[in-house]
Amino acid sequence: NLRSIMGTVNVFSENELVSLPTEGLIDLGLLRLNQRGAYEEELRTTRLGLDIIERIPQISDLLSNCGPDFLGAINGEGSRDSTDSFISFSQRLWNVFSDAFKRSINDAPPVNVASTNVIVQDVGLLVNSTARNPTPTDVEDYTMILDNTLGITSPIDIVDTELGADVGVVISNIINVGIQASPNFEDCAGVDMAIELLDQFLGQAASALVPQEAAFTVNNEIVSASAQNLLANVNGLEASTTNVAVRAGLQDTGGPTVVLSISSIIPSLQNCRPPPPGFTFTTNVTSVTTNTSILSPTNMNEFNITFQSMTQPSRDGCEREEVFSCQFWDVETRQFSTEGCETEFDSLGNPRCICSHLTQFAILESQIICKEETSEASSYV
């Protein structure tokens, strides 16, 4: 199937189609299409190839029951007594197609909603691949492709078509794959970029909404997010997601509307947002942003984030000294900080951050300390 596809792109002689090995045929064919400026053809061919390669993990178990002669025939190289060489071969082909995809997108950015949708779907295919596990570098590349694509996409097209929902899913999957591909803090650049892109995307989409109307949302197992276009001349701004509510009281905004975005990352960010020593997360890491710089200490009466349904846990067996702390992720120092934030609890016991700035927040809990019970006599003394 792969060789047949390459035979239809009209860049090879008959002799080359017969003599070149499959991997070399694909690599050379895609490069020749690119050199000819046939970017759409290169992208189409890449997608067809990715669809074929994606099926390989599903049939690898069946291949393990086949004889070595059969494996040798389809592999043409490597070990002939297992499926290892076949899987390795498919992964190398995946790399070839992935590199070609990135190259064609850089050379031919989308020109309309249809081409943007194709790119979004293709990035989704790469991110969700079972044929190959993306690396931290892949996560950065996929994020930059989407970033560049959304940069020339109209906000109206995002909210008025299915494109917005598709982009929300793909960004969520990039964040999830990035977390899995980043066991070490040093590998988290792609995750940082993807979270920033999510906030940017939410603001871009919500800017096209009618003020004070329904929010633009992204809700799945990875991200719970909401963005609204709010009238800035009312007494305060309010928005919420499933587990987070935000309110900002303003003195003077200087503008007619404000986009207020909230995004909570549901999978653990322990590796990419490590808590301070002795602390653990009690809430998801949540980002709160606006499309303006109006929320500053000089014009803010109150700004708070309430983590709903996150009540203080019960401590049975002994008296406990609990320390809950609202902290934000400082992008400069790349660590959590309490600067500019205070921690309170509402009447239901939900923790609340009261802060003078916007960024990524979380409620952290210090290690539990059991106090020894004191007798009435010792208390009297």
Short mmCIF file of C-alpha atoms in Angstrom, two decimals:
data_model
loop_
_atom_site.label_atom_id
_atom_site.label_comp_id
_atom_site.label_asym_id
_atom_site.label_seq_id
_atom_site.Cartn_x
_atom_site.Cartn_y
_atom_site.Cartn_z
CA ASN A 1 0.00 0.00 0.00
CA LEU A 2 2.78 2.44 0.88
CA ARG A 3 4.68 1.73 -2.33
CA SER A 4 1.48 2.10 -4.33
CA ILE A 5 0.86 5.54 -2.82
CA MET A 6 4.37 6.67 -3.73
CA GLY A 7 3.80 5.44 -7.28
CA THR A 8 0.94 7.91 -7.74
CA VAL A 9 2.86 11.10 -6.91
CA ASN A 10 4.67 11.18 -10.29
CA VAL A 11 8.18 11.87 -9.03
CA PHE A 12 9.83 8.51 -9.80
CA SER A 13 10.98 6.62 -12.84
CA GLU A 14 9.75 3.06 -13.33
CA ASN A 15 13.19 1.75 -12.43
CA GLU A 16 13.22 3.71 -9.14
CA LEU A 17 9.78 2.42 -8.18
CA VAL A 18 11.05 -1.15 -8.55
CA SER A 19 14.57 -0.86 -7.18
CA LEU A 20 14.34 1.56 -4.23
CA PRO A 21 13.59 0.05 -0.78
CA THR A 22 10.34 1.21 0.80
CA GLU A 23 11.87 3.52 3.39
CA GLY A 24 14.14 5.23 0.83
CA LEU A 25 11.28 5.46 -1.68
CA ILE A 26 9.03 7.31 0.80
CA ASP A 27 11.75 9.62 2.09
CA LEU A 28 12.93 10.60 -1.39
CA GLY A 29 9.40 10.95 -2.78
CA LEU A 30 8.23 13.31 -0.07
CA LEU A 31 11.42 15.37 -0.38
CA ARG A 32 10.96 15.70 -4.15
CA LEU A 33 7.37 16.85 -3.69
CA ASN A 34 8.59 19.49 -1.26
CA GLN A 35 11.33 20.65 -3.60
CA ARG A 36 8.76 21.04 -6.39
CA GLY A 37 6.59 23.19 -4.14
CA ALA A 38 3.81 20.57 -4.18
CA TYR A 39 3.10 21.13 -0.50
CA GLU A 40 -0.56 20.08 -0.56
CA GLU A 41 0.36 16.87 -2.37
CA GLU A 42 3.13 16.26 0.15
CA LEU A 43 0.65 16.76 3.00
CA ARG A 44 -1.97 14.51 1.39
CA THR A 45 0.57 11.75 0.79
CA THR A 46 1.85 12.09 4.35
CA ARG A 47 -1.63 11.66 5.77
CA LEU A 48 -2.29 8.55 3.69
CA GLY A 49 0.99 7.08 4.89
CA LEU A 50 0.28 7.88 8.53
CA ASP A 51 -3.11 6.16 8.26
CA ILE A 52 -1.40 2.99 7.06
CA ILE A 53 1.40 3.06 9.63
CA GLU A 54 -1.16 3.60 12.40
CA ARG A 55 -2.59 0.11 11.75
CA ILE A 56 0.71 -1.67 12.39
CA PRO A 57 0.48 -2.02 16.20
CA GLN A 58 -2.97 -3.58 15.83
CA ILE A 59 -1.63 -6.35 13.58
CA SER A 60 1.71 -6.91 15.33
CA ASP A 61 0.21 -9.52 17.66
CA LEU A 62 -1.06 -11.46 14.66
CA LEU A 63 2.37 -11.33 13.06
CA SER A 64 3.94 -12.94 16.12
CA ASN A 65 2.10 -16.15 15.20
CA CYS A 66 3.55 -16.18 11.68
CA GLY A 67 6.68 -18.02 10.62
CA PRO A 68 10.10 -16.35 10.30
CA ASP A 69 10.01 -16.61 6.50
CA PHE A 70 6.89 -14.46 6.38
CA LEU A 71 8.36 -11.89 8.76
CA GLY A 72 11.56 -11.78 6.76
CA ALA A 73 9.61 -11.20 3.56
CA ILE A 74 7.75 -8.16 4.86
CA ASN A 75 10.67 -6.78 6.85
CA GLY A 76 13.39 -7.23 4.29
CA GLU A 77 15.94 -6.62 7.04
CA GLY A 78 16.78 -7.17 10.69
CA SER A 79 15.75 -10.04 12.94
CA ARG A 80 13.60 -12.68 11.29
CA ASP A 81 12.44 -14.52 14.38
CA SER A 82 10.31 -11.82 16.04
CA THR A 83 8.19 -8.77 15.25
CA ASP A 84 10.81 -6.38 16.66
CA SER A 85 12.28 -5.50 13.29
CA PHE A 86 8.84 -4.96 11.78
CA ILE A 87 7.81 -2.56 14.56
CA SER A 88 11.17 -0.80 14.33
CA PHE A 89 10.71 -0.47 10.57
CA SER A 90 7.25 1.06 11.01
CA GLN A 91 8.56 3.52 13.59
CA ARG A 92 11.28 4.69 11.22
CA LEU A 93 8.65 5.21 8.52
CA TRP A 94 6.54 7.13 11.04
CA ASN A 95 9.47 9.44 11.66
CA VAL A 96 9.84 10.03 7.93
CA PHE A 97 6.16 10.94 7.55
CA SER A 98 6.16 13.06 10.72
CA ASP A 99 9.18 15.06 9.53
CA ALA A 100 7.53 15.56 6.14
CA PHE A 101 4.34 16.77 7.80
CA LYS A 102 6.19 19.39 9.86
CA ARG A 103 8.13 20.49 6.78
CA SER A 104 5.05 20.87 4.57
CA ILE A 105 3.15 22.82 7.25
CA ASN A 106 6.05 25.25 7.71
CA ASP A 107 6.26 25.80 3.96
CA ALA A 108 2.52 26.05 3.28
CA PRO A 109 0.48 27.51 6.18
CA PRO A 110 -3.33 27.11 6.03
CA VAL A 111 -5.29 29.56 3.93
CA ASN A 112 -8.87 28.79 5.03
CA VAL A 113 -10.95 26.91 7.60
CA ALA A 114 -10.84 23.70 5.58
CA SER A 115 -7.04 23.59 5.40
CA THR A 116 -6.78 24.58 9.07
CA ASN A 117 -9.10 21.72 9.97
CA VAL A 118 -6.93 19.26 8.04
CA ILE A 119 -3.82 20.40 9.92
CA VAL A 120 -5.60 20.13 13.28
CA GLN A 121 -6.76 16.59 12.45
CA ASP A 122 -3.28 15.58 11.31
CA VAL A 123 -1.66 16.93 14.48
CA GLY A 124 -4.26 14.97 16.42
CA LEU A 125 -3.31 11.83 14.51
CA LEU A 126 0.36 12.34 15.32
CA VAL A 127 -0.30 13.05 18.98
CA ASN A 128 -2.59 10.06 19.52
CA SER A 129 -0.45 7.62 17.55
CA THR A 130 -0.15 4.07 18.81
CA ALA A 131 2.61 3.45 16.28
CA ARG A 132 5.11 5.63 18.09
CA ASN A 133 5.37 7.39 21.45
CA PRO A 134 5.95 11.14 20.98
CA THR A 135 9.08 12.62 22.55
CA PRO A 136 9.32 15.95 24.43
CA THR A 137 10.68 17.47 21.20
CA ASP A 138 7.63 16.19 19.29
CA VAL A 139 5.36 17.83 21.87
CA GLU A 140 7.11 21.15 21.30
CA ASP A 141 6.85 20.74 17.51
CA TYR A 142 3.14 19.87 17.56
CA THR A 143 2.42 22.81 19.86
CA MET A 144 4.28 25.24 17.59
CA ILE A 145 2.40 23.93 14.53
CA LEU A 146 -0.95 24.57 16.23
CA ASP A 147 0.25 27.92 17.56
CA ASN A 148 1.24 29.09 14.08
CA THR A 149 -2.00 27.75 12.62
CA LEU A 150 -4.24 29.44 15.18
CA GLY A 151 -2.28 32.65 14.79
CA ILE A 152 -3.80 33.14 11.32
CA THR A 153 -7.24 31.73 12.17
CA SER A 154 -10.23 33.99 12.77
CA PRO A 155 -11.80 33.72 16.25
CA ILE A 156 -15.21 33.66 14.55
CA ASP A 157 -14.22 30.53 12.62
CA ILE A 158 -13.23 28.90 15.91
CA VAL A 159 -16.58 29.43 17.63
CA ASP A 160 -18.88 29.14 14.60
CA THR A 161 -17.55 25.82 13.28
CA GLU A 162 -16.48 22.47 14.72
CA LEU A 163 -12.89 23.69 14.51
CA GLY A 164 -12.99 25.07 18.07
CA ALA A 165 -14.02 21.73 19.59
CA ASP A 166 -11.40 19.87 17.56
CA VAL A 167 -8.61 22.25 18.58
CA GLY A 168 -9.62 21.96 22.24
CA VAL A 169 -9.35 18.17 22.09
CA VAL A 170 -6.00 18.21 20.29
CA ILE A 171 -4.42 20.72 22.71
CA SER A 172 -5.71 18.65 25.64
CA ASN A 173 -4.13 15.53 24.15
CA ILE A 174 -0.84 17.36 23.55
CA ILE A 175 -0.77 18.35 27.23
CA ASN A 176 -1.51 14.78 28.30
CA VAL A 177 1.09 13.24 26.00
CA GLY A 178 3.58 15.90 27.07
CA ILE A 179 3.07 15.00 30.74
CA GLN A 180 3.63 11.32 29.95
CA ALA A 181 6.72 12.10 27.86
CA SER A 182 8.25 14.33 30.56
CA PRO A 183 9.35 12.24 33.54
CA ASN A 184 11.92 14.89 34.40
CA PHE A 185 11.44 18.59 35.09
CA GLU A 186 13.98 19.44 32.38
CA ASP A 187 11.73 17.82 29.74
CA CYS A 188 8.68 20.00 30.44
CA ALA A 189 9.20 22.82 27.92
CA GLY A 190 6.60 21.29 25.61
CA VAL A 191 4.06 21.01 28.44
CA ASP A 192 4.67 24.66 29.34
CA MET A 193 4.13 25.68 25.72
CA ALA A 194 0.94 23.61 25.41
CA ILE A 195 -0.61 25.05 28.59
CA GLU A 196 0.23 28.56 27.39
CA LEU A 197 -1.33 27.75 24.00
CA LEU A 198 -4.49 26.52 25.75
CA ASP A 199 -4.88 29.85 27.55
CA GLN A 200 -4.20 31.74 24.33
CA PHE A 201 -6.72 29.62 22.43
CA LEU A 202 -9.43 30.13 25.06
CA GLY A 203 -8.95 33.89 24.94
CA GLN A 204 -8.96 33.88 21.14
CA ALA A 205 -12.21 31.92 20.97
CA ALA A 206 -14.03 33.87 23.68
CA SER A 207 -13.17 37.20 22.08
CA ALA A 208 -15.67 36.35 19.33
CA LEU A 209 -18.52 35.66 21.78
CA VAL A 210 -21.34 38.07 22.54
CA PRO A 211 -20.56 39.76 25.89
CA GLN A 212 -22.25 38.19 28.92
CA GLU A 213 -23.51 35.25 26.81
CA ALA A 214 -22.61 31.53 27.11
CA ALA A 215 -18.98 30.63 27.68
CA PHE A 216 -16.64 28.81 25.32
CA THR A 217 -15.70 25.55 27.05
CA VAL A 218 -13.29 22.63 26.77
CA ASN A 219 -14.24 19.72 29.02
CA ASN A 220 -12.70 16.26 28.87
CA GLU A 221 -10.64 13.92 31.03
CA ILE A 222 -7.57 16.14 30.65
CA VAL A 223 -8.79 19.73 30.72
CA SER A 224 -11.70 21.55 32.33
CA ALA A 225 -11.75 25.04 30.86
CA SER A 226 -14.07 27.98 30.33
CA ALA A 227 -13.70 31.43 28.78
CA GLN A 228 -16.21 34.27 28.67
CA ASN A 229 -16.42 37.69 27.10
CA LEU A 230 -17.62 39.86 29.99
CA LEU A 231 -18.73 43.47 30.26
CA ALA A 232 -16.04 45.35 32.12
CA ASN A 233 -18.29 48.17 33.29
CA VAL A 234 -20.27 45.96 35.65
CA ASN A 235 -19.37 45.64 39.32
CA GLY A 236 -17.05 42.66 39.10
CA LEU A 237 -16.32 39.80 36.72
CA GLU A 238 -17.40 36.24 37.42
CA ALA A 239 -16.70 32.97 35.61
CA SER A 240 -16.48 29.30 36.54
CA THR A 241 -15.70 25.76 35.43
CA THR A 242 -16.71 22.48 37.04
CA ASN A 243 -14.48 22.85 40.09
CA VAL A 244 -13.32 26.46 40.06
CA ALA A 245 -15.09 29.79 40.45
CA VAL A 246 -13.43 33.14 39.83
CA ARG A 247 -14.54 36.61 40.84
CA ALA A 248 -12.74 39.90 40.32
CA GLY A 249 -14.07 43.21 41.61
CA LEU A 250 -12.79 46.14 39.57
CA GLN A 251 -12.59 49.86 40.18
CA ASP A 252 -11.96 50.91 36.59
CA THR A 253 -11.24 48.70 33.59
CA GLY A 254 -10.58 51.20 30.83
CA GLY A 255 -12.33 49.03 28.25
CA PRO A 256 -15.79 47.77 27.23
CA THR A 257 -15.19 44.00 27.61
CA VAL A 258 -12.76 41.58 29.19
CA VAL A 259 -12.15 37.94 28.28
CA LEU A 260 -11.73 35.92 31.48
CA SER A 261 -10.36 32.40 30.99
CA ILE A 262 -10.02 29.51 33.45
CA SER A 263 -8.31 26.21 32.68
CA SER A 264 -7.68 23.34 35.08
CA ILE A 265 -5.27 20.56 34.15
CA ILE A 266 -6.69 17.32 35.53
CA PRO A 267 -3.70 14.93 35.21
CA SER A 268 -1.00 15.42 37.81
CA LEU A 269 1.61 18.04 37.00
CA GLN A 270 3.89 16.72 39.73
CA ASN A 271 6.88 16.46 37.38
CA CYS A 272 6.39 19.74 35.50
CA ARG A 273 5.04 21.81 38.42
CA PRO A 274 6.80 20.22 41.41
CA PRO A 275 5.40 21.41 44.76
CA PRO A 276 7.76 22.77 47.39
CA PRO A 277 9.41 20.23 49.72
CA GLY A 278 6.92 18.96 52.27
CA PHE A 279 3.85 20.00 50.26
CA THR A 280 1.40 18.01 48.13
CA PHE A 281 -1.37 19.10 45.75
CA THR A 282 -4.93 19.15 47.05
CA THR A 283 -6.35 20.75 43.88
CA ASN A 284 -5.64 20.72 40.18
CA VAL A 285 -3.24 23.31 38.81
CA THR A 286 -5.52 26.03 37.43
CA SER A 287 -4.64 28.90 35.14
CA VAL A 288 -6.61 32.16 35.20
CA THR A 289 -5.92 34.76 32.51
CA THR A 290 -7.47 37.75 30.77
CA ASN A 291 -6.93 39.28 27.35
CA THR A 292 -5.92 42.60 28.94
CA SER A 293 -3.68 43.84 31.71
CA ILE A 294 -6.51 45.55 33.60
CA LEU A 295 -6.39 43.20 36.58
CA SER A 296 -3.70 44.93 38.59
CA PRO A 297 -3.49 45.84 42.28
CA THR A 298 -4.21 49.49 41.45
CA ASN A 299 -7.69 48.85 40.03
CA MET A 300 -8.72 45.65 41.79
CA ASN A 301 -11.03 45.62 44.79
CA GLU A 302 -10.92 41.85 45.11
CA PHE A 303 -9.79 38.88 43.08
CA ASN A 304 -10.35 35.35 44.30
CA ILE A 305 -10.43 31.78 43.04
CA THR A 306 -12.61 29.33 44.93
CA PHE A 307 -11.85 25.64 44.44
CA GLN A 308 -15.32 24.15 44.69
CA SER A 309 -15.93 20.67 46.09
CA MET A 310 -12.41 20.64 47.49
CA THR A 311 -13.25 20.80 51.19
CA GLN A 312 -10.73 20.27 53.92
CA PRO A 313 -10.32 16.51 54.51
CA SER A 314 -11.41 14.97 57.79
CA ARG A 315 -8.61 14.06 60.20
CA ASP A 316 -9.65 11.30 62.60
CA GLY A 317 -7.66 9.75 65.40
CA CYS A 318 -5.86 12.80 66.70
CA GLU A 319 -5.82 16.52 66.50
CA ARG A 320 -4.13 17.69 63.33
CA GLU A 321 -2.26 20.81 62.50
CA GLU A 322 -3.07 21.46 58.86
CA VAL A 323 -1.40 24.04 56.70
CA PHE A 324 -3.19 24.81 53.43
CA SER A 325 -1.45 27.28 51.18
CA CYS A 326 -2.59 29.01 48.01
CA GLN A 327 0.45 29.23 45.76
CA PHE A 328 1.10 30.30 42.18
CA TRP A 329 3.58 29.03 39.63
CA ASP A 330 6.27 31.67 39.12
CA VAL A 331 7.39 31.36 35.50
CA GLU A 332 10.54 33.34 36.23
CA THR A 333 11.86 31.19 39.07
CA ARG A 334 10.01 28.05 37.85
CA GLN A 335 8.75 27.20 41.29
CA PHE A 336 5.64 27.77 43.43
CA SER A 337 5.39 30.93 45.50
CA THR A 338 2.91 32.52 47.93
CA GLU A 339 3.86 36.10 47.02
CA GLY A 340 0.77 38.24 46.50
CA CYS A 341 -1.63 35.47 47.57
CA GLU A 342 -3.58 34.72 50.74
CA THR A 343 -5.57 31.60 51.62
CA GLU A 344 -9.09 31.63 53.06
CA PHE A 345 -11.99 29.19 53.31
CA ASP A 346 -15.62 29.86 52.51
CA SER A 347 -18.55 28.81 54.74
CA LEU A 348 -18.57 25.35 53.14
CA GLY A 349 -14.88 24.78 53.77
CA ASN A 350 -13.81 25.29 50.16
CA PRO A 351 -10.30 26.77 49.88
CA ARG A 352 -10.04 30.17 48.27
CA CYS A 353 -7.08 32.07 46.82
CA ILE A 354 -7.17 35.84 47.18
CA CYS A 355 -4.41 37.21 44.98
CA SER A 356 -3.22 40.42 43.38
CA HIS A 357 -2.23 38.83 40.06
CA LEU A 358 -3.22 36.20 37.53
CA THR A 359 -1.27 33.06 36.71
CA GLN A 360 -1.42 29.31 37.46
CA PHE A 361 -2.66 28.51 40.96
CA ALA A 362 -3.07 25.49 43.21
CA ILE A 363 -3.90 24.78 46.83
CA LEU A 364 -1.07 22.86 48.44
CA GLU A 365 -1.10 21.05 51.76
CA SER A 366 1.88 20.70 54.03
CA GLN A 367 2.76 17.43 55.71
CA ILE A 368 0.32 16.48 58.45
CA ILE A 369 1.46 16.98 62.02
CA CYS A 370 -0.27 15.10 64.87
CA LYS A 371 -0.46 16.96 68.13
CA GLU A 372 -0.32 14.95 71.34
CA GLU A 373 -3.59 15.05 73.24
CA THR A 374 -3.23 17.04 76.44
CA SER A 375 -4.96 16.12 79.68
CA GLU A 376 -7.23 18.50 81.56
CA ALA A 377 -4.67 18.76 84.37
CA SER A 378 -1.77 19.62 82.07
CA SER A 379 -3.96 22.12 80.31
CA TYR A 380 -4.76 23.71 83.66
CA VAL A 381 -1.07 23.88 84.61
#
